[in-house]
XYZ file of C-alpha atoms in Angstrom:
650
model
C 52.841 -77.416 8.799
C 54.275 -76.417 12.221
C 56.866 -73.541 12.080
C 59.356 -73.623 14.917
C 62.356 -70.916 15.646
C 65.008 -72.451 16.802
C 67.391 -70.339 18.762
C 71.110 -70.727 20.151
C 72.595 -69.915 23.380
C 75.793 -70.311 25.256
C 79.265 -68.164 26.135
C 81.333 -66.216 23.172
C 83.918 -68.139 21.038
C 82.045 -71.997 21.587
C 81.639 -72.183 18.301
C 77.442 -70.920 17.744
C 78.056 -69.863 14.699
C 79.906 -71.881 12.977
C 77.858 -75.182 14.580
C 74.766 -73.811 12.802
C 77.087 -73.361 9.304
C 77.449 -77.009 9.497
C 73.997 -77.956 10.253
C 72.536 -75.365 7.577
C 75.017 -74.008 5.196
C 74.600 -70.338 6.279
C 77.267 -68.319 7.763
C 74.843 -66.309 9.847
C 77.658 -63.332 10.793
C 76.239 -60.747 8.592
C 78.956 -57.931 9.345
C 82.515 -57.644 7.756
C 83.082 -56.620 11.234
C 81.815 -60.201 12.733
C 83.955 -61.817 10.426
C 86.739 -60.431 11.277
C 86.735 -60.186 15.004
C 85.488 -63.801 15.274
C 82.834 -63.300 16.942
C 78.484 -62.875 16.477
C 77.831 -59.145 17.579
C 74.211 -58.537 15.874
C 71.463 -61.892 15.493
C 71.813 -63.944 12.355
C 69.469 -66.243 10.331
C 69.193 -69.132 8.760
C 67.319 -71.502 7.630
C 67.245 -75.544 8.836
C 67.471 -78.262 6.009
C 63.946 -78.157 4.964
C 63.489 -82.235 4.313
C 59.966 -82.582 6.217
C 56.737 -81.835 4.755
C 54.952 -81.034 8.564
C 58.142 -79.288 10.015
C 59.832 -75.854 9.397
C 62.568 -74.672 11.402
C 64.162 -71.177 11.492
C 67.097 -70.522 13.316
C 68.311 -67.299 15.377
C 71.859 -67.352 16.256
C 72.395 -64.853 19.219
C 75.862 -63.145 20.303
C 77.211 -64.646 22.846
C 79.796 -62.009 24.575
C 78.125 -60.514 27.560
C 78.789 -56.723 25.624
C 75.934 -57.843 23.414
C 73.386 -59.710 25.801
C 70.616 -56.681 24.913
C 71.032 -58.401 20.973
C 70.567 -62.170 22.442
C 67.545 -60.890 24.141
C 65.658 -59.513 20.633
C 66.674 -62.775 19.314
C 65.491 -64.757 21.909
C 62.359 -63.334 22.698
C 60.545 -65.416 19.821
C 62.603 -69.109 20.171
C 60.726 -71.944 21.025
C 63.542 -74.541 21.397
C 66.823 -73.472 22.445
C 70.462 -75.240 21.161
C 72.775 -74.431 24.052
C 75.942 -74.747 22.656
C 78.930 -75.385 25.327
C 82.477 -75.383 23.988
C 84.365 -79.187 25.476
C 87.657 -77.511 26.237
C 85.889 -74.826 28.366
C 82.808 -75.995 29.867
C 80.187 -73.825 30.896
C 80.818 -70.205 31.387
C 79.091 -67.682 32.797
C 77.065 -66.287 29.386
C 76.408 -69.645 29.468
C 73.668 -70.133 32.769
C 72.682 -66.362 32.070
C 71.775 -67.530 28.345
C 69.690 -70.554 30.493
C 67.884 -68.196 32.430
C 66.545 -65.758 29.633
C 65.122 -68.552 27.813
C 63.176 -69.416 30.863
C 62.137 -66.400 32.035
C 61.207 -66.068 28.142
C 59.054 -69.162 28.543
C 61.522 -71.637 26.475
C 60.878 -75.029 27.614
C 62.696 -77.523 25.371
C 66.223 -77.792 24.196
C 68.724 -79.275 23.023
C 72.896 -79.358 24.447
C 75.467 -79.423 21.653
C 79.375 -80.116 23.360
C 81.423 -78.341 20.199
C 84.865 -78.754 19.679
C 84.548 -82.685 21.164
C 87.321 -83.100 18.750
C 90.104 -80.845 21.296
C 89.396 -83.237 24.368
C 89.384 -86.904 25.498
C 86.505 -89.123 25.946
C 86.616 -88.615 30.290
C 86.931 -84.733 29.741
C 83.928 -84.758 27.528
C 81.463 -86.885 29.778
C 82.766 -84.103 32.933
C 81.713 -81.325 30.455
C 78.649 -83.564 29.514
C 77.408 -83.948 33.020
C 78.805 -80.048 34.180
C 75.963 -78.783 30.729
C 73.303 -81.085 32.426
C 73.820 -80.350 35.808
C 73.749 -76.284 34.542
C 70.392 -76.927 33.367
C 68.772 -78.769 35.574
C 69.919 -75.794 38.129
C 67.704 -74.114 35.783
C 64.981 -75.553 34.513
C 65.087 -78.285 36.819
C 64.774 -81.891 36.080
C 64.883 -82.323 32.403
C 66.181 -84.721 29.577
C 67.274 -82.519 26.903
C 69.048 -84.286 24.625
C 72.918 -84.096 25.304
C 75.169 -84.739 21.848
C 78.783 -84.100 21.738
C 79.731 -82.792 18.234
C 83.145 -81.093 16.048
C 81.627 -79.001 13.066
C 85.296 -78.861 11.849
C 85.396 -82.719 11.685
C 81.670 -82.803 11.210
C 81.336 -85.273 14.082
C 78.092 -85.864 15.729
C 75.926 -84.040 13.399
C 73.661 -85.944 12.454
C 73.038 -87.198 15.788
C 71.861 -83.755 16.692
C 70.773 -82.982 13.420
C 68.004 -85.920 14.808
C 67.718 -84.535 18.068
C 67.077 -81.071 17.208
C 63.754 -82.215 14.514
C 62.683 -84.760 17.538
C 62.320 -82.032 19.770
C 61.365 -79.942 17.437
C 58.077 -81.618 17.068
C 57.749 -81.795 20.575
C 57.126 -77.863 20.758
C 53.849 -76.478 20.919
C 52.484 -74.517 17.889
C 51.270 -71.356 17.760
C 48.242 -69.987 16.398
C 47.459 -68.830 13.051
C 44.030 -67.985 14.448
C 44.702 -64.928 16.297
C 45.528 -61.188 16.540
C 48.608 -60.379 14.166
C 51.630 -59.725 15.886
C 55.956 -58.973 14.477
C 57.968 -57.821 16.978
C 61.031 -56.408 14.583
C 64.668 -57.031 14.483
C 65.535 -55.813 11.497
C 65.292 -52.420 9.043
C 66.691 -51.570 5.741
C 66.294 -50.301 2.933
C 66.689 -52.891 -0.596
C 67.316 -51.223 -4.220
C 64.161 -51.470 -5.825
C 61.884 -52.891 -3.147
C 62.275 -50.253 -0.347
C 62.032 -50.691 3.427
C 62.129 -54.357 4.684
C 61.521 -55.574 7.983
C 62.200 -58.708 9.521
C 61.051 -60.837 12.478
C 59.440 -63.653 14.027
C 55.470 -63.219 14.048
C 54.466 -64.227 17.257
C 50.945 -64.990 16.325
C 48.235 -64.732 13.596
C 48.843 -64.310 9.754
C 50.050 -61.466 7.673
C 49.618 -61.166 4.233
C 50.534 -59.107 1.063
C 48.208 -56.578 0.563
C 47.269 -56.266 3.507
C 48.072 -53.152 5.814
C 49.965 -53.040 9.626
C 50.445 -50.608 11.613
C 53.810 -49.337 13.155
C 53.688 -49.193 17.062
C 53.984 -47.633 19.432
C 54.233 -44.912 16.839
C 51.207 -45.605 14.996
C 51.769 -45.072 11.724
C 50.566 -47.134 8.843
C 52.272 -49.637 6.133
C 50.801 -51.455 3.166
C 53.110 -54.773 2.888
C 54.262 -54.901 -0.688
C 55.403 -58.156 -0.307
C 56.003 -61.073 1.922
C 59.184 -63.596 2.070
C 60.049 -66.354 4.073
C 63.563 -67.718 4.132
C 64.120 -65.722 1.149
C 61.427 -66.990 -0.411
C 57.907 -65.000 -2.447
C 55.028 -66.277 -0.212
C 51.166 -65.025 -0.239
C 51.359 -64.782 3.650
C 53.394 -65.905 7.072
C 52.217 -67.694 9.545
C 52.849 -67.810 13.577
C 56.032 -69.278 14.525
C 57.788 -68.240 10.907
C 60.903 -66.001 10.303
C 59.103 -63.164 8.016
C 60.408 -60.895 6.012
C 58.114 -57.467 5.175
C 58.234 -55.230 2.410
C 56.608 -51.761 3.544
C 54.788 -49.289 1.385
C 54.378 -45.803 2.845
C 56.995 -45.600 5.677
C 60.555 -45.305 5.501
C 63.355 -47.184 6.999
C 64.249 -44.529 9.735
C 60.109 -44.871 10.718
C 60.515 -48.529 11.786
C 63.193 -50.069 13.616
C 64.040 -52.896 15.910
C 61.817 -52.466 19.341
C 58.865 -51.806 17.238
C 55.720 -54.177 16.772
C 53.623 -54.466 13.120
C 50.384 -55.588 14.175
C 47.085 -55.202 11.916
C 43.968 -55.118 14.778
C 43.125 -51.391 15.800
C 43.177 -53.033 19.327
C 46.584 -53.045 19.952
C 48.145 -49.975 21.644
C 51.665 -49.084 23.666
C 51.464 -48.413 27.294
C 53.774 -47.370 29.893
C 52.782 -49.336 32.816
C 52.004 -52.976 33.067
C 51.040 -55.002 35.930
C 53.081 -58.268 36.384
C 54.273 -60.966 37.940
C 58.231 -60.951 38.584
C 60.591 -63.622 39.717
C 63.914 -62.429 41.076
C 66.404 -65.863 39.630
C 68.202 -67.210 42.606
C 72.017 -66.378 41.989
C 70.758 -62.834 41.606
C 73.718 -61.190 42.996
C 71.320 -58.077 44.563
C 67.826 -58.236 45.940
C 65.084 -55.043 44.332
C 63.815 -52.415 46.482
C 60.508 -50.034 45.590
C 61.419 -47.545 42.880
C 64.168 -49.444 41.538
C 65.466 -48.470 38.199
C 65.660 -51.327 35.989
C 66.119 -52.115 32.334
C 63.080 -54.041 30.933
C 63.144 -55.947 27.620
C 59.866 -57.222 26.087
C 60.100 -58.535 21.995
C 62.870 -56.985 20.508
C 62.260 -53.556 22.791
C 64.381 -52.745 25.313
C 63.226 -49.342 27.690
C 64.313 -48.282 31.122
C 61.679 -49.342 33.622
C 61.179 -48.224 37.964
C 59.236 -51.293 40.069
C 56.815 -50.483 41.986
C 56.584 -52.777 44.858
C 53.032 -53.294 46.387
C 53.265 -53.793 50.718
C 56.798 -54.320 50.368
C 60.021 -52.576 50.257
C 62.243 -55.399 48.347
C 62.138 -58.221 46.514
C 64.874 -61.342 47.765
C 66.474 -63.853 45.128
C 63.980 -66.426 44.332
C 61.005 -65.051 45.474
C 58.338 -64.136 42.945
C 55.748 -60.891 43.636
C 52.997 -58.959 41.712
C 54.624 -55.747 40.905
C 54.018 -52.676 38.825
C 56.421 -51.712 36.109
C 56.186 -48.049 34.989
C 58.176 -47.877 31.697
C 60.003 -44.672 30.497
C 58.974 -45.483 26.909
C 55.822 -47.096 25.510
C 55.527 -50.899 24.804
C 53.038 -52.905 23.601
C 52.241 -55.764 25.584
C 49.686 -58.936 25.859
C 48.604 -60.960 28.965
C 50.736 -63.662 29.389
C 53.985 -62.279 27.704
C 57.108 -62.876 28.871
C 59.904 -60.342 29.530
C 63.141 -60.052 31.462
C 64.812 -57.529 33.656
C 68.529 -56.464 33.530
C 70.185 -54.706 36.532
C 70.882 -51.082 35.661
C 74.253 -50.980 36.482
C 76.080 -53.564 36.335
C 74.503 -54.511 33.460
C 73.685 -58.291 34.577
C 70.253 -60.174 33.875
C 68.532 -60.679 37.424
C 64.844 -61.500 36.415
C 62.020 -61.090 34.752
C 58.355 -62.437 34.229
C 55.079 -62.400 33.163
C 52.687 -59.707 31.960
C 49.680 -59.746 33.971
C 47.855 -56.061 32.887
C 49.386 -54.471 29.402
C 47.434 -51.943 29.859
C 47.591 -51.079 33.590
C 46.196 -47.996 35.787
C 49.014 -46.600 37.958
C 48.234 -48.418 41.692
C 49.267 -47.141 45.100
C 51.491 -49.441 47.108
C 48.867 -50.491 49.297
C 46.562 -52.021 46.325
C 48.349 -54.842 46.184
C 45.792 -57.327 46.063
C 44.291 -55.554 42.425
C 46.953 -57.064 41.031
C 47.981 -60.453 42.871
C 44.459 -61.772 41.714
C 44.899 -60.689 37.742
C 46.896 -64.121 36.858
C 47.289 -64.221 33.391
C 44.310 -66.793 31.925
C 46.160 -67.428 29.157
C 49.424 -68.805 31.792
C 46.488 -70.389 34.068
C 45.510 -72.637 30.650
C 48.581 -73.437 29.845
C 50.024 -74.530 33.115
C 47.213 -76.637 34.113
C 47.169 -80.266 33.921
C 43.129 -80.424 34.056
C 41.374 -79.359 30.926
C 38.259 -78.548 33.565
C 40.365 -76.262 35.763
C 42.201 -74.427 32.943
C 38.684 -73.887 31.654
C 37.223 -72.270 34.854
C 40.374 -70.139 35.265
C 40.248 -68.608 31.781
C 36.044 -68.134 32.651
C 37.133 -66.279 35.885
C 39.398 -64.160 34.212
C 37.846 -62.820 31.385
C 34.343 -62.218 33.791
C 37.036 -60.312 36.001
C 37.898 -58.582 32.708
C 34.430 -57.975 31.482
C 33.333 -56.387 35.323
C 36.832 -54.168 35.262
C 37.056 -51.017 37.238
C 34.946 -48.273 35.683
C 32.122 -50.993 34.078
C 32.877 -49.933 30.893
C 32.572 -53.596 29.822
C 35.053 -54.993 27.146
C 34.766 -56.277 23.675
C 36.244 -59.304 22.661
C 39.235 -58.069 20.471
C 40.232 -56.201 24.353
C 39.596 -59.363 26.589
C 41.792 -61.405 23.566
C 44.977 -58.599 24.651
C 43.987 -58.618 28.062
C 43.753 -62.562 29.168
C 46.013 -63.724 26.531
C 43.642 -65.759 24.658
C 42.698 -66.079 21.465
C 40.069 -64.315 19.615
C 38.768 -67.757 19.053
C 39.140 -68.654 22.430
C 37.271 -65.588 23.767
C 34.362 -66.006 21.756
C 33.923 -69.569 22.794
C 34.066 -68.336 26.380
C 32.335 -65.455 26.558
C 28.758 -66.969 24.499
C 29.278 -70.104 26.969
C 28.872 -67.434 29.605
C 26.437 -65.702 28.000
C 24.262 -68.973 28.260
C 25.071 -69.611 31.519
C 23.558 -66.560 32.238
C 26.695 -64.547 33.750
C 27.560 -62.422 30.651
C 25.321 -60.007 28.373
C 26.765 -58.425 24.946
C 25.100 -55.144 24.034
C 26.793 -52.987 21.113
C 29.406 -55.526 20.813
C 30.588 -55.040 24.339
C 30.141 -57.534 27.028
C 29.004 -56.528 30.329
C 28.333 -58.617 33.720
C 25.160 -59.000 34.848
C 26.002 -57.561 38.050
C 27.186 -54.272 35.710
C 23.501 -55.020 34.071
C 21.773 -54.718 37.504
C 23.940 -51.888 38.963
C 22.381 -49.835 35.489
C 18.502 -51.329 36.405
C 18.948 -49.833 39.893
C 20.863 -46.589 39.123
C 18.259 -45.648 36.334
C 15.103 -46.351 38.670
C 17.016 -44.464 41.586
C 17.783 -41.778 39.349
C 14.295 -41.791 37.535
C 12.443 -42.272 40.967
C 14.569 -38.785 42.783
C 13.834 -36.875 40.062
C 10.363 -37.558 40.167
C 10.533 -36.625 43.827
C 12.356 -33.528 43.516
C 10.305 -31.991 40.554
C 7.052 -33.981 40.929
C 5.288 -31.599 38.339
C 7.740 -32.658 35.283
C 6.232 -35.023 32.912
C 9.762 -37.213 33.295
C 13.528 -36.758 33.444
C 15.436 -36.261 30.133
C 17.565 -38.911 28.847
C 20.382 -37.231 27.849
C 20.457 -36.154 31.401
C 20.111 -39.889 32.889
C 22.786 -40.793 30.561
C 25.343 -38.239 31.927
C 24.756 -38.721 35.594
C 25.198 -42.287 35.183
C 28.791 -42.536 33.384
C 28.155 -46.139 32.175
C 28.707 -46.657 28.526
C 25.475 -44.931 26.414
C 24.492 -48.518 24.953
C 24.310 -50.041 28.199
C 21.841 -47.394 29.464
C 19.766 -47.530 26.090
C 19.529 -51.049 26.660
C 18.663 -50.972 30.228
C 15.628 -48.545 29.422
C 14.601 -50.605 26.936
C 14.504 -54.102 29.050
C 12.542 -51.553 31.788
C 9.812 -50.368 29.028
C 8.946 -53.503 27.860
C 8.904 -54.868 31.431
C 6.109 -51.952 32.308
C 8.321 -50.088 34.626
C 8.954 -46.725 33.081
C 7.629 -45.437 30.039
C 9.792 -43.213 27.388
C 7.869 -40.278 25.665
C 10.063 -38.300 23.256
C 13.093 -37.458 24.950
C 12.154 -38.211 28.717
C 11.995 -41.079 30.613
C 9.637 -41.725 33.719
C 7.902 -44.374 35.835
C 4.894 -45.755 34.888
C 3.101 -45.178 37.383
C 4.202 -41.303 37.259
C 1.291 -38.965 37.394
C 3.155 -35.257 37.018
C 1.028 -32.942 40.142
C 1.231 -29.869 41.352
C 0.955 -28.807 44.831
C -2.627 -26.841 45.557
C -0.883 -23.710 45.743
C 0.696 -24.387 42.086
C -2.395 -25.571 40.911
C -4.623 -22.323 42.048
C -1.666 -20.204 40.446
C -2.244 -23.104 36.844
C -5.566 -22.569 36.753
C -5.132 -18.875 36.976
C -2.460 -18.989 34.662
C -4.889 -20.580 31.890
C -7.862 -18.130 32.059
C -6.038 -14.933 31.809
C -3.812 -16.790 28.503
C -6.821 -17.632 26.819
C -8.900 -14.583 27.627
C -6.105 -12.446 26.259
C -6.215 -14.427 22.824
C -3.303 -13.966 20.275
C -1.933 -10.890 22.951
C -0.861 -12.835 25.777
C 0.786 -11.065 28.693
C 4.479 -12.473 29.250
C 5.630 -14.415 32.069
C 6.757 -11.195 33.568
C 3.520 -9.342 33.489
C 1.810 -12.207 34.634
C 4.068 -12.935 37.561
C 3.338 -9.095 38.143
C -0.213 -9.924 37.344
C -0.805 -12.393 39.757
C 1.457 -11.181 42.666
C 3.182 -14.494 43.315
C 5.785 -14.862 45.573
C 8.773 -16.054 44.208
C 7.972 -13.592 40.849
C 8.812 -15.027 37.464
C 11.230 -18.193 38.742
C 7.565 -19.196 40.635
C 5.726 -19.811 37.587
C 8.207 -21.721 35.637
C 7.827 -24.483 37.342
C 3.971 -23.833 36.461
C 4.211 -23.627 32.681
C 6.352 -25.872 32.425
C 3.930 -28.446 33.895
C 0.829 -26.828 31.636
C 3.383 -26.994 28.417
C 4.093 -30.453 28.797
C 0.207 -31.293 29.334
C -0.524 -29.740 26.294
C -2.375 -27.274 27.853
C 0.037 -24.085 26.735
C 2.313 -23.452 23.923
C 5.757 -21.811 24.443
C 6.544 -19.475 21.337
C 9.383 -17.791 23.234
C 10.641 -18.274 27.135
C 8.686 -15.101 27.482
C 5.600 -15.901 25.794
C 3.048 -18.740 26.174
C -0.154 -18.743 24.563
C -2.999 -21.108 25.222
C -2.944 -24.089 23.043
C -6.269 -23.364 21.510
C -6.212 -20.245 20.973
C -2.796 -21.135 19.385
C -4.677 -24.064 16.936
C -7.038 -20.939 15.980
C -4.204 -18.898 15.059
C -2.599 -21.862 12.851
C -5.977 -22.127 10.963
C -6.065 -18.490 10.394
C -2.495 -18.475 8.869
C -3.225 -21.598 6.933
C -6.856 -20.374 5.208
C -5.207 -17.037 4.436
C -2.103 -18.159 2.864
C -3.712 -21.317 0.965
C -6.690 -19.033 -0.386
C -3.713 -16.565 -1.498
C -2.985 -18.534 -4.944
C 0.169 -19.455 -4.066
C 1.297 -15.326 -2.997
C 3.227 -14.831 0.065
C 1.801 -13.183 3.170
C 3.928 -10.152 4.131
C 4.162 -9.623 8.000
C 1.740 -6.349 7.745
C -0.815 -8.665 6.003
C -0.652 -11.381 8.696
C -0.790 -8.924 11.507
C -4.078 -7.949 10.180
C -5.401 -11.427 10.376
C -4.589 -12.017 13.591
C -5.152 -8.721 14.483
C -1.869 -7.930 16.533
C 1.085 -5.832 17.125
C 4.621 -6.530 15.790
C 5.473 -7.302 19.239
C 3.226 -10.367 19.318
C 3.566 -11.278 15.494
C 7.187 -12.015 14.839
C 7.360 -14.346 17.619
C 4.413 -16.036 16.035
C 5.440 -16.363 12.631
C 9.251 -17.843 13.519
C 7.398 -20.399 15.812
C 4.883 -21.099 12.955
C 8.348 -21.375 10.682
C 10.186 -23.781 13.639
C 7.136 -25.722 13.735
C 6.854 -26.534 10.108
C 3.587 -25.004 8.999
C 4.992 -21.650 7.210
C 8.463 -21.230 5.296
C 10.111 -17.258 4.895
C 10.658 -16.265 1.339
C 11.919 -12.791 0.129
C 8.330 -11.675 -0.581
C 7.130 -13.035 2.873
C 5.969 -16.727 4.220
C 4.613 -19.537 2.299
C 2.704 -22.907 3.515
C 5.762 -25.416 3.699
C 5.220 -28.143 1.019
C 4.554 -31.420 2.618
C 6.831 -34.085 0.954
């Protein structure tokens, strides 16, 4: 079944309110207050007759005095039809073609005109106030056939004329999607006896069910929905395009209010700035310069905003421009939403637009061409004729997505926020690219394959350098390629393993190198190695440290000269490092493991004690200690109380 919110619009006192009482039954004027004044200050609800099985309208009735414009615009931010309601003895007034413009700039595209009161006038003032309504939205929306139905709820003329018109174009809306991210924007908070906090809204897209949990933005806390009713009704779960009502476990009413968004994806998060697209209207009565302080509504929020203009210093009536918004408060914002910009003072409506980054870097002026390229793929699919063209658009945008600025890559729950599309959609687009060969997922994420080959060539520039720099190192450490690099660790793990199986660097432990790597030392270095080696396993389990044999062998440079050295004889497996100050050759080191091992296993099970061990190996405490914790590190011994044990092998 489709579900379709149906929304009115038009100037204060032409009879909104009481037009949708006759078409539904429901005095939507919840306050004593609105009652008594006459007038809608807050949004009201209602259901439409419910006599179709594939059809389900909800209706938002909107104030229309201009003192309460900031309420019509968290009603109107979820319509998908609009009623424009203009009053026969008055005509069109000025809430009236303001009312017209927010429900374009907030994407509305199909209406309906109701002339109330068509009982006050004659028949040749009623077609001038006919033709005045048409002609006020074709300035507008431009060349259009809404439907056009004079009507008197107090003498219940015309009503089922638009009663007809209203389901007719009804069906002619387009439907939203159950198959995507979860998304309320809410309206409402309060608290019910019994039940506890409710929340009400339009869900924009996706499902939500009870059971299930939300969270709160942009304050990020968490709800488990208790239950779930639409038009007042018990249901398992809303749908896209329905009026919902929420019932919250775990937050209280003064925790959620109208301007906040349930959504149910970790993905979604508030931001401050947004790159967009913004169109000035035409009557605007001022033109925008740089910095300009503005109010921004998105949803049901409403924050004060300052444009940033990008190579310009103003923006004229009419004209349309990329622009940064930097918001005073968080927002949380999709691709492809629609918003709408009220003058600060005067508080008049003078624009708004579309969402073309929700979650934008802050640009310099002069970078306008980052943004003037990021059109929405979402808007590009929808407002092209060509299923072909709307196809290649929403493929250039999310591979502009993917390839970002920092080649972090993207996932697909981020490129569904940031193009606008559906999770669905994504996933269709992104594996078509994959096969085309212009997209590759690793960890989830997708990356370009230009982000791919930036990685191949960074690690085998990096790899190659440090080879040059330190030729005698068996390799570079991983940990360290992965740092210098600053692309995402998966990425680089899957790079080096594309270049090992391809043959052209080969991973050993912890380091990386190329294969055909040969670690060297210079002839000085290896004079000083082999040097090095003779005197380490002449002096058996007493080896002189690195200090006395830098002393030793008077090399210039001292100590910092042979580290380089052992370093290069450790990693051959030609030395042992127990400490940084002591190496011992790795035989003589293997001879010292089988002495420990035939003493301690012939022991019956006793522990050695350190004077008993120094005995076997016949050498000071100095030499010993060292010995035994490196025999512990390594896994042949264990310390008890009573001395060292053989570990047990598992």
């Amino acid at each position: 079944m489709k579900s379709v919110v149906l929304g009115t619009a038009g100037h204060v006192d032409h009879g909104k309110t009481a037009l949708i009482e006759a078409l539904t039954g429901v005095n939507t004027d919840r306050w004593q207050e609105e009652r008594e004044r006459g007038i809608t200050i807050d949004l009201g609800f209602a259901r439409y007759p419910q006599r179709l099985d594939d059809l389900d309208i909800s209706v938002v009735d909107v104030p229309g005095h201009e003192d309460f414009v900031k309420n019509m615009l968290a009603g109107a931010s979820g319509v998908d039809l609009l009623l424009l309601v203009v009053a026969a003895d008055e005509g069109p007034m000025p809430q009236t073609r303001e009312h017209l413009w927010i429900a374009r700039l907030l994407g509305v595209r199909r209406g309906v005109v109701a002339v109330t009161k068509a009982d006050l006038v004659d028949a040749e003032w009623l077609e001038l106030v006919s033709d005045s309504a048409r002609s006020e939205v074709s300035n507008v929306f431009g060349e259009c056939d809404w439907p056009i139905i004079a009507v008197s709820a107090l003498k219940e003329r015309g009503l089922a004329d638009l009663d007809r018109a209203i389901v007719a174009t009804a069906r002619e809306a387009e439907a939203r999607r159950d198959d995507d991210l979860f998304r309320l924007p809410v309206d409402r908070s309060f608290t019910v006896r019994g039940i506890g906090t409710v929340v009400t809204g339009t869900v924009w897209s996706g499902t939500v069910q009870t059971g299930g949990e939300v969270r709160i933005l942009p304050g990020d806390r968490t709800a488990r929905v208790r239950g779930v009713q639409v038009h007042g009704g018990d249901v398992e779960r809303a749908r896209a395009g329905q009026r919902a009502a929420l019932a919250l476990a775990g937050v209280d009413r003064w925790q959620v209010a109208r301007g906040d968004v349930l959504a149910a994806d970790p993905v979604w998060r508030s931001h401050t700035v947004l790159d967009a697209s913004l169109t000035l209207i035409p009557d605007a009565p001022w033109s925008l310069k740089h910095w300009q302080r503005l109010r921004f509504h998105l949803g049901t929020s409403e924050t004060m905003a300052r444009l940033v203009l990008h190579e310009r210093d103003r923006l004229q009536p009419g004209e349309t421009h990329p622009v940064q918004l930097r918001l005073e408060r968080p927002v949380v914002a999709r691709a492809g939403d629609r918003f709408v910009i009220r003058f600060y003072s005067p508080v008049v409506t003078i624009g708004g637009g579309v969402v073309i980054d929700p979650w934008a870097r802050r640009r310099r002026r002069s970078t306008r061409g980052a943004i003037a390229v990021a059109a929405p793929s979402a808007g590009d699919a929808a407002d092209s004729a060509d299923a072909g063209e709307a196809g290649e658009a929403a493929s250039a945008a999310i591979e502009r997505l993917v390839a970002g600025e920092d080649g972090a890559g993207a996932d697909e729950a981020e490129l569904s926020i940031r193009s606008g599309l559906s999770p669905v959609d994504v996933s269709k687009i992104v594996k078509s690219m994959e096969a085309a060969g212009a997209l590759r997922q690793v960890a989830r994420r997708w990356f370009t394959l230009d982000a791919v080959r930036d990685v191949r060539e960074a690690l085998l520039a990096a790899v190659a350098s440090h080879h040059e720099s330190d030729s005698h190192a068996q390799g570079v450490g991983l940990e360290f390629l992965r740092s210098r690099l600053g692309r995402p660790q998966a990425l680089v793990n899957a790079v080096l393993a594309d270049l090992q199986r391809e043959g052209l660097v080969r991973i050993e432990g912890s380091l990386a190198a190329l294969s055909e790597h040969r670690p060297r030392l210079d002839p000085k270095q290896e004079d000083t190695a082999k040097e090095i080696a003779r005197r380490l396993r002449e002096a058996g389990f007493s080896p002189p440290t690195v200090k006395e044999l830098a002393r030793g062998l008077s090399v210039g440079g001292g100590e910092q000269a042979l580290l380089p050295v052992l370093k290069f004889l450790t990693e051959r497996g030609d030395l042992v490092a127990v400490t940084q100050d002591l190496y011992y050759d790795a035989g003589v080191m293997a001879q010292a493991r089988q002495r420990i091992t035939e003493y301690l296993a012939g022991g019956g099970g006793q522990a050695g004690r350190p004077s008993e061990l120094r005995e076997v190996l016949g050498v000071t405490r100095k030499y010993l200690i060292p010995l035994l914790e490196y025999l512990d590190a390594a896994g042949l011994t264990r310390r008890t109380s009573e001395g060292r044990v053989l570990r047990e092998t598992p």
